[in-house]
Short mmCIF file of C-alpha atoms and ligand atoms in Angstrom, two decimals:
data_model
loop_
_atom_site.label_atom_id
_atom_site.label_comp_id
_atom_site.label_asym_id
_atom_site.label_seq_id
_atom_site.Cartn_x
_atom_site.Cartn_y
_atom_site.Cartn_z
CA MET A 94 0.07 0.00 0.00
CA LYS A 95 1.13 3.65 -0.27
CA VAL A 96 2.55 6.22 2.07
CA ASP A 97 2.50 9.68 0.56
CA GLY A 98 2.01 8.10 -2.84
CA ARG A 99 4.98 5.76 -2.56
CA ALA A 100 4.32 1.98 -2.52
CA TYR A 101 5.50 0.12 0.56
CA ARG A 102 5.53 -3.24 2.24
CA SER A 103 5.91 -3.26 5.94
CA ILE A 104 9.10 -5.22 5.79
CA TRP A 105 11.66 -5.51 2.96
CA PRO A 106 15.30 -6.51 2.46
CA THR A 107 17.98 -3.91 1.87
CA PRO A 108 19.32 -3.92 -1.75
CA SER A 109 22.65 -5.54 -0.55
CA GLY A 110 20.65 -8.20 1.40
CA ASP A 111 22.66 -7.48 4.58
CA ALA A 112 19.53 -6.59 6.59
CA VAL A 113 15.82 -5.92 6.51
CA GLU A 114 14.08 -2.60 6.86
CA THR A 115 10.82 -1.99 8.56
CA ILE A 116 8.62 0.94 9.29
CA ASP A 117 8.90 1.83 13.00
CA GLN A 118 5.27 1.62 14.12
CA THR A 119 6.07 3.10 17.53
CA LEU A 120 6.45 6.50 15.87
CA LEU A 121 3.32 6.51 13.65
CA PRO A 122 1.19 8.46 12.95
CA HIS A 123 3.36 11.47 13.98
CA ARG A 124 6.57 10.35 12.25
CA PHE A 125 7.35 8.03 9.34
CA ALA A 126 10.71 6.47 9.81
CA THR A 127 12.28 3.17 8.91
CA ARG A 128 14.29 0.86 11.05
CA ARG A 129 17.00 -1.44 10.10
CA ILE A 130 17.18 -4.96 11.46
CA ASP A 131 20.52 -6.68 10.91
CA SER A 132 20.68 -9.33 13.68
CA LEU A 133 18.68 -11.81 15.78
CA GLU A 134 18.85 -9.43 18.60
CA ALA A 135 17.50 -6.46 16.54
CA ALA A 136 14.69 -8.65 15.19
CA ALA A 137 13.72 -9.93 18.67
CA ALA A 138 13.90 -6.42 20.09
CA ALA A 139 11.75 -4.93 17.34
CA ILE A 140 8.99 -7.51 17.94
CA LYS A 141 9.08 -7.23 21.69
CA THR A 142 8.96 -3.36 21.70
CA MET A 143 6.42 -3.31 18.96
CA VAL A 144 8.41 -1.54 16.27
CA VAL A 145 6.72 -4.25 14.33
CA ARG A 146 3.51 -5.76 15.45
CA GLY A 147 0.38 -7.58 14.04
CA ALA A 148 0.38 -11.43 13.85
CA PRO A 149 1.55 -11.85 10.20
CA LEU A 150 4.31 -9.16 10.53
CA ILE A 151 5.47 -10.63 13.75
CA GLY A 152 5.98 -14.02 11.85
CA ALA A 153 7.63 -12.45 8.74
CA THR A 154 10.17 -10.50 11.08
CA ALA A 155 10.98 -13.57 13.04
CA ALA A 156 11.70 -15.54 9.82
CA TYR A 157 14.13 -12.93 8.69
CA GLY A 158 15.57 -12.73 12.30
CA LEU A 159 16.17 -16.49 12.13
CA ALA A 160 18.02 -16.07 8.79
CA LEU A 161 20.03 -13.32 10.26
CA ALA A 162 21.03 -15.47 13.28
CA LEU A 163 22.23 -18.26 10.95
CA ARG A 164 24.63 -16.02 9.20
CA ARG A 165 26.50 -15.87 12.55
CA SER A 166 26.19 -19.42 13.64
CA ALA A 167 24.20 -22.10 11.75
CA GLY A 168 24.77 -25.40 13.65
CA ASP A 169 21.90 -27.27 15.23
CA ALA A 170 22.37 -25.72 18.69
CA ALA A 171 22.55 -22.19 17.23
CA LEU A 172 19.35 -22.86 15.19
CA GLU A 173 17.51 -24.09 18.24
CA ALA A 174 18.62 -21.23 20.30
CA ALA A 175 17.54 -18.60 17.78
CA CYS A 176 14.13 -20.10 17.39
CA SER A 177 13.72 -20.13 21.26
CA ALA A 178 14.88 -16.54 21.48
CA LEU A 179 12.39 -15.37 18.78
CA ALA A 180 9.47 -17.57 19.95
CA ALA A 181 9.70 -15.90 23.38
CA THR A 182 9.08 -12.44 22.21
CA ARG A 183 5.36 -12.36 22.00
CA PRO A 184 3.25 -15.43 23.12
CA THR A 185 -0.22 -14.90 21.53
CA ALA A 186 0.24 -14.65 17.78
CA VAL A 187 0.64 -18.27 16.47
CA ASN A 188 2.05 -16.94 13.19
CA LEU A 189 5.29 -16.47 15.08
CA ARG A 190 5.59 -20.10 15.91
CA HIS A 191 4.45 -21.19 12.37
CA ALA A 192 7.03 -18.92 10.71
CA LEU A 193 9.82 -20.26 12.96
CA ASP A 194 8.77 -23.89 12.47
CA ASP A 195 8.50 -23.27 8.64
CA VAL A 196 12.10 -21.85 8.24
CA ARG A 197 13.59 -24.44 10.77
CA ALA A 198 12.02 -27.36 8.70
CA PHE A 199 13.39 -25.87 5.49
CA VAL A 200 16.91 -25.44 6.67
CA ALA A 201 17.35 -28.34 9.08
CA PRO A 202 18.10 -30.92 6.46
CA LEU A 203 20.85 -28.72 4.84
CA PRO A 204 24.49 -28.51 5.86
CA PRO A 205 25.18 -25.50 8.12
CA SER A 206 26.97 -23.79 5.35
CA GLY A 207 23.82 -23.58 3.24
CA ARG A 208 21.28 -22.69 6.01
CA ALA A 209 21.54 -18.96 6.27
CA ALA A 210 20.98 -18.36 2.43
CA ALA A 211 18.21 -20.79 2.48
CA ALA A 212 16.55 -19.28 5.33
CA TRP A 213 16.75 -15.78 3.85
CA ALA A 214 15.08 -17.01 0.65
CA ARG A 215 12.40 -18.84 2.75
CA ALA A 216 11.80 -15.63 4.79
CA ALA A 217 11.24 -13.69 1.57
CA ALA A 218 8.91 -16.43 0.35
CA ILE A 219 6.87 -16.18 3.71
CA CYS A 220 6.41 -12.37 2.94
CA ASP A 221 5.29 -13.05 -0.59
CA GLU A 222 2.85 -15.72 0.57
CA ASP A 223 1.46 -13.35 3.17
CA VAL A 224 0.63 -10.73 0.57
CA ALA A 225 -1.02 -13.42 -1.64
CA LEU A 226 -3.02 -14.79 1.24
CA ASN A 227 -4.17 -11.38 2.24
CA ARG A 228 -5.20 -10.67 -1.36
CA ARG A 229 -7.30 -13.76 -1.35
CA ILE A 230 -8.90 -12.72 2.07
CA GLY A 231 -9.75 -9.52 0.28
CA GLU A 232 -11.41 -11.45 -2.61
CA ALA A 233 -13.31 -13.62 -0.20
CA GLY A 234 -14.63 -10.72 1.82
CA LEU A 235 -15.33 -8.22 -0.97
CA PRO A 236 -18.71 -9.96 -1.80
CA LEU A 237 -20.01 -9.64 1.69
CA ILE A 238 -19.54 -5.76 1.54
CA GLU A 239 -20.91 -5.57 -2.00
CA ALA A 240 -23.92 -7.58 -0.81
CA LEU A 241 -24.61 -5.31 1.98
CA HIS A 242 -24.35 -2.35 -0.31
CA ARG A 243 -26.78 -3.93 -2.76
CA LYS A 244 -29.22 -4.66 0.05
CA LEU A 245 -29.01 -1.33 1.93
CA ALA A 246 -28.34 0.94 -1.14
CA ARG A 247 -26.35 3.46 0.85
CA PRO A 248 -22.74 3.83 2.08
CA ILE A 249 -21.80 0.78 4.35
CA ASN A 250 -20.42 1.43 7.80
CA ILE A 251 -17.79 -1.06 8.99
CA LEU A 252 -16.34 -1.10 12.48
CA THR A 253 -12.80 -2.50 13.19
CA HIS A 254 -10.75 -2.87 16.24
CA CYS A 255 -6.93 -2.40 16.76
CA ASN A 256 -4.90 -2.55 13.43
CA ALA A 257 -5.35 -5.53 11.24
CA GLY A 258 -4.32 -3.51 8.28
CA TRP A 259 -1.38 -3.63 5.87
CA LEU A 260 1.02 -2.45 8.63
CA ALA A 261 0.12 -5.50 10.73
CA THR A 262 0.79 -7.77 7.78
CA VAL A 263 3.32 -7.59 4.89
CA ASP A 264 0.65 -5.88 2.67
CA TRP A 265 -3.05 -5.42 2.25
CA GLY A 266 -3.89 -6.35 5.89
CA THR A 267 -6.53 -9.04 6.84
CA ALA A 268 -9.58 -7.11 8.08
CA THR A 269 -8.68 -4.28 5.82
CA ALA A 270 -8.11 -6.28 2.56
CA PRO A 271 -11.91 -6.46 1.73
CA ILE A 272 -12.31 -2.90 2.75
CA TYR A 273 -9.48 -1.66 0.34
CA MET A 274 -10.90 -3.81 -2.41
CA ALA A 275 -14.47 -2.52 -1.94
CA HIS A 276 -13.32 1.06 -1.76
CA ASP A 277 -11.21 0.62 -4.83
CA ARG A 278 -14.14 -0.79 -6.67
CA GLY A 279 -16.30 2.27 -5.73
CA VAL A 280 -18.40 0.75 -2.97
CA PRO A 281 -19.20 3.80 -0.77
CA LEU A 282 -18.13 2.92 2.77
CA ARG A 283 -16.80 4.42 6.07
CA VAL A 284 -14.72 2.62 8.74
CA PHE A 285 -15.37 3.24 12.39
CA VAL A 286 -11.94 2.85 13.91
CA ASP A 287 -11.74 1.89 17.54
CA GLU A 288 -8.96 3.84 19.11
CA THR A 289 -7.85 0.64 20.94
CA ARG A 290 -6.34 1.40 24.23
CA PRO A 291 -3.93 0.90 25.69
CA ARG A 292 -1.52 1.39 22.74
CA ASN A 293 -4.00 3.00 20.37
CA GLN A 294 -3.26 0.97 17.32
CA GLY A 295 -6.67 1.98 15.87
CA ALA A 296 -6.26 5.70 16.26
CA ALA A 297 -2.64 5.68 15.39
CA LEU A 298 -2.11 3.04 12.78
CA THR A 299 -5.47 2.10 11.20
CA ALA A 300 -6.55 5.77 10.82
CA PHE A 301 -3.05 6.50 9.31
CA GLU A 302 -3.14 3.79 6.67
CA LEU A 303 -6.93 4.19 5.78
CA GLY A 304 -6.19 8.01 5.39
CA GLN A 305 -3.18 7.39 3.12
CA HIS A 306 -5.43 5.22 0.89
CA GLY A 307 -8.27 7.70 0.92
CA VAL A 308 -10.79 5.43 2.74
CA PRO A 309 -13.31 7.47 4.78
CA TYR A 310 -12.91 6.83 8.50
CA THR A 311 -14.03 7.94 11.91
CA VAL A 312 -11.97 7.30 15.04
CA ILE A 313 -14.06 6.43 18.00
CA VAL A 314 -13.27 5.68 21.57
CA ASP A 315 -13.39 1.95 22.41
CA ASN A 316 -16.57 2.47 24.50
CA ALA A 317 -18.58 3.94 21.59
CA GLY A 318 -19.07 0.78 19.55
CA GLY A 319 -22.01 -0.60 21.38
CA HIS A 320 -23.85 2.70 21.22
CA LEU A 321 -23.27 3.05 17.57
CA MET A 322 -24.44 -0.58 16.93
CA GLN A 323 -27.57 0.12 19.02
CA ARG A 324 -28.46 3.11 16.90
CA GLY A 325 -28.10 1.07 13.59
CA LEU A 326 -25.00 2.94 12.63
CA VAL A 327 -22.78 -0.16 12.14
CA ASP A 328 -23.53 -2.57 9.20
CA MET A 329 -20.69 -5.14 9.99
CA VAL A 330 -17.74 -5.53 12.20
CA VAL A 331 -14.46 -6.96 10.80
CA VAL A 332 -11.49 -7.60 12.92
CA GLY A 333 -8.34 -9.65 12.59
CA ALA A 334 -6.89 -12.31 14.85
CA ASP A 335 -3.70 -13.49 16.39
CA ARG A 336 -4.78 -16.98 16.83
CA VAL A 337 -7.79 -19.11 15.87
CA THR A 338 -8.55 -22.59 17.26
CA ALA A 339 -9.78 -25.55 15.40
CA ARG A 340 -13.32 -24.73 16.22
CA GLY A 341 -12.97 -21.05 15.49
CA ASP A 342 -12.34 -19.31 18.79
CA ALA A 343 -10.48 -16.20 18.03
CA ALA A 344 -7.84 -14.35 20.00
CA ASN A 345 -7.44 -10.74 19.02
CA LYS A 346 -6.62 -7.38 20.67
CA ILE A 347 -8.14 -6.75 24.05
CA GLY A 348 -11.57 -5.43 23.69
CA THR A 349 -12.61 -7.54 20.62
CA TYR A 350 -14.69 -9.76 22.70
CA LEU A 351 -16.82 -6.75 23.96
CA LYS A 352 -17.49 -5.77 20.30
CA ALA A 353 -18.49 -9.23 19.43
CA LEU A 354 -21.01 -9.16 22.45
CA ALA A 355 -22.48 -5.88 21.30
CA ALA A 356 -22.62 -6.99 17.68
CA ARG A 357 -24.57 -10.13 18.62
CA ALA A 358 -26.92 -8.16 20.94
CA ASN A 359 -27.69 -5.80 18.10
CA GLY A 360 -27.92 -8.29 15.21
CA VAL A 361 -24.75 -6.77 13.59
CA PRO A 362 -22.72 -9.40 11.65
CA PHE A 363 -19.33 -10.02 13.29
CA TYR A 364 -16.45 -11.37 10.96
CA VAL A 365 -12.85 -12.28 11.76
CA ALA A 366 -10.45 -12.08 8.74
CA VAL A 367 -7.63 -14.58 9.12
CA PRO A 368 -4.89 -16.01 6.81
CA SER A 369 -4.23 -19.83 7.13
CA PRO A 370 -1.01 -19.37 9.34
CA THR A 371 -3.16 -17.70 12.12
CA PHE A 372 -4.94 -21.07 12.75
CA ASP A 373 -3.67 -23.19 15.52
CA TRP A 374 -5.11 -26.56 14.68
CA THR A 375 -3.58 -28.11 17.78
CA ILE A 376 -6.06 -26.58 20.18
CA VAL A 377 -9.91 -26.19 20.45
CA ASP A 378 -10.86 -24.17 23.37
CA GLY A 379 -9.44 -20.81 23.02
CA VAL A 380 -10.30 -19.32 26.40
CA ALA A 381 -8.62 -22.29 28.18
CA GLU A 382 -5.81 -22.69 25.81
CA ILE A 383 -4.64 -19.53 24.08
CA PRO A 384 -1.71 -17.84 26.03
CA ILE A 385 -2.67 -14.32 26.66
CA GLU A 386 0.22 -11.74 26.68
CA GLU A 387 0.45 -9.51 29.73
CA ARG A 388 2.19 -6.29 28.82
CA PRO A 389 3.73 -3.59 30.94
CA ALA A 390 1.31 -1.65 33.27
CA GLU A 391 2.84 1.65 32.00
CA GLU A 392 0.97 1.13 28.61
CA VAL A 393 -2.20 1.58 30.64
CA THR A 394 -1.05 4.32 33.07
CA HIS A 395 0.50 6.53 30.30
CA VAL A 396 -0.39 7.36 26.76
CA VAL A 397 1.90 8.66 23.94
CA GLY A 398 0.82 11.51 21.70
CA ARG A 399 1.76 14.70 19.86
CA LEU A 400 1.81 17.95 21.67
CA ASP A 401 0.54 21.19 20.07
CA ASP A 402 4.22 22.18 19.37
CA SER A 403 4.67 18.94 17.47
CA ARG A 404 6.86 17.18 20.03
CA VAL A 405 5.86 13.66 20.78
CA ALA A 406 5.52 13.05 24.50
CA ARG A 407 4.40 10.29 26.99
CA VAL A 408 2.06 11.45 29.71
CA ALA A 409 0.41 9.88 32.68
CA VAL A 410 -3.33 9.40 32.77
CA ALA A 411 -3.59 7.63 36.15
CA PRO A 412 -2.25 8.64 39.54
CA ALA A 413 1.48 8.10 40.22
CA GLY A 414 2.06 4.57 41.55
CA ALA A 415 -1.46 3.37 40.37
CA GLU A 416 -1.57 -0.42 39.90
CA ALA A 417 -2.63 -1.40 36.48
CA ALA A 418 -3.30 -4.80 34.73
CA ASN A 419 -2.61 -5.06 30.96
CA PRO A 420 -3.77 -8.26 29.27
CA ALA A 421 -3.21 -7.48 25.65
CA PHE A 422 -5.59 -9.87 24.03
CA ASP A 423 -9.03 -11.53 24.63
CA VAL A 424 -10.82 -14.50 23.21
CA THR A 425 -14.12 -14.27 21.32
CA PRO A 426 -15.80 -17.54 21.38
CA ALA A 427 -16.81 -19.10 18.04
CA GLU A 428 -20.49 -18.89 18.72
CA LEU A 429 -20.20 -14.97 18.62
CA ILE A 430 -18.51 -15.03 15.24
CA ASP A 431 -20.82 -14.98 12.16
CA GLY A 432 -18.08 -15.95 9.67
CA LEU A 433 -14.28 -16.40 9.39
CA ILE A 434 -12.91 -14.60 6.20
CA THR A 435 -10.00 -16.66 5.13
CA ASP A 436 -7.72 -17.10 2.13
CA ARG A 437 -9.78 -20.21 1.36
CA GLY A 438 -13.18 -18.54 1.47
CA VAL A 439 -15.72 -17.57 4.19
CA PHE A 440 -16.43 -20.22 6.75
CA ALA A 441 -18.74 -20.71 9.76
CA ALA A 442 -16.90 -20.56 12.93
CA ASN A 443 -17.11 -24.26 13.98
CA ALA A 444 -14.88 -27.28 13.81
CA THR A 445 -16.84 -29.13 10.99
CA ALA A 446 -16.77 -26.20 8.60
CA LEU A 447 -13.14 -25.40 9.20
CA ALA A 448 -12.11 -28.96 8.82
CA ARG A 449 -14.02 -29.22 5.52
CA GLY A 450 -12.34 -25.98 4.41
CA PHE A 451 -8.76 -26.57 5.49
CA GLY A 452 -8.75 -30.49 5.10
CA GLN A 453 -5.34 -31.99 5.85
CA ALA A 454 -3.99 -28.91 7.64
CA ALA A 455 -6.69 -29.12 10.17
CA ILE A 456 -6.92 -32.87 10.54
CA SER A 457 -3.14 -33.59 10.74
CA ALA A 458 -2.47 -31.21 13.53
O1 LIG B 633 -0.57 -6.05 19.80
P1 LIG B 633 -0.60 -6.00 18.44
O2 LIG B 633 -0.64 -4.69 17.83
O3 LIG B 633 0.43 -6.92 17.75
O4 LIG B 633 -1.99 -6.74 18.16
C1 LIG B 633 -2.51 -6.76 16.73
C2 LIG B 633 -3.84 -7.34 16.64
O5 LIG B 633 -4.38 -7.64 17.56
C3 LIG B 633 -4.28 -7.53 15.27
O6 LIG B 633 -5.75 -7.46 15.11
C4 LIG B 633 -3.86 -9.11 14.74
O7 LIG B 633 -2.61 -9.26 15.06
C5 LIG B 633 -4.24 -9.42 13.43
S1 LIG B 633 -3.16 -8.55 12.35
C6 LIG B 633 -3.66 -8.92 10.72
#
């Protein structure tokens, strides 16, 4: 997608191939700057500090991080140590584990001397695959928006939470892919963007990328969604996910579950857009089995924003010393999800429909 008219992916190799570059998402929307990642440590730090974030981009960055680690040392022990270090960065997004397993399985049969180059090529392929998967999610979700537009014969209002846009993936986004495609085809629409406390990925990142693409949007506080749905001002909800179980329970940014409850109470269709690598076929009960990342309390007690004089500052919103809890994700049970928009089509959120749609991948896990 484009920033100031120039096409970007969210991660790309440098021309010499000595490193990858990413967009520093901790600075958006106030400053656009890129960050160079040239080592395992730099990749792990970028994921942990959320310079890069979003389940698919975390996976892509980890794949490159593993390739960079193998340039330094490519024996079996080094391979395992690098995988462990990267896997420990963020626990909820299963794309991280899948990307590391993928690269490890690809390079393990090779002699150590060939592993780094093979891992680099595989990381690049994972990025290309992510773009293709998200494009297919867009194509699968587009008819849902077009059908609503035909039925209602007015601009469509879509609510989304957090950032499941191109910045969270390599390109297109998951929740945003059908939105971008519908907008590009002339379907009139508006996106209600939940600000998404504590880190405000909605207000900062989703608003930024929708604005760059010219998609009309309105930022709302997280608590406004139920009210808007009750007034008939939301036609559908589309969110992303960090991990979806074999029966369709979906972990996503904290607050997603409340939106699903409000959507169900008000008869608003609630969709979760997910690429294949976001499924965890090894687990069924999301509430019991998906690990939920607990992040620093300072993300709750403080916010980052731009002052009127353009400086970016971090200010407190709670009393000094206030105790705060910061679970970063919640789980929306499958029964609250009206459909999973995937790269293989739209499926009901239940084990039978998903096993039918994903066949061997689902069954052999
Ligand atoms: O903590 P974050 O910003 O990494 O959380 C991101 C989300 O919750 C996204 O909705 C999810 O990763 C899907 S991204 C296509």
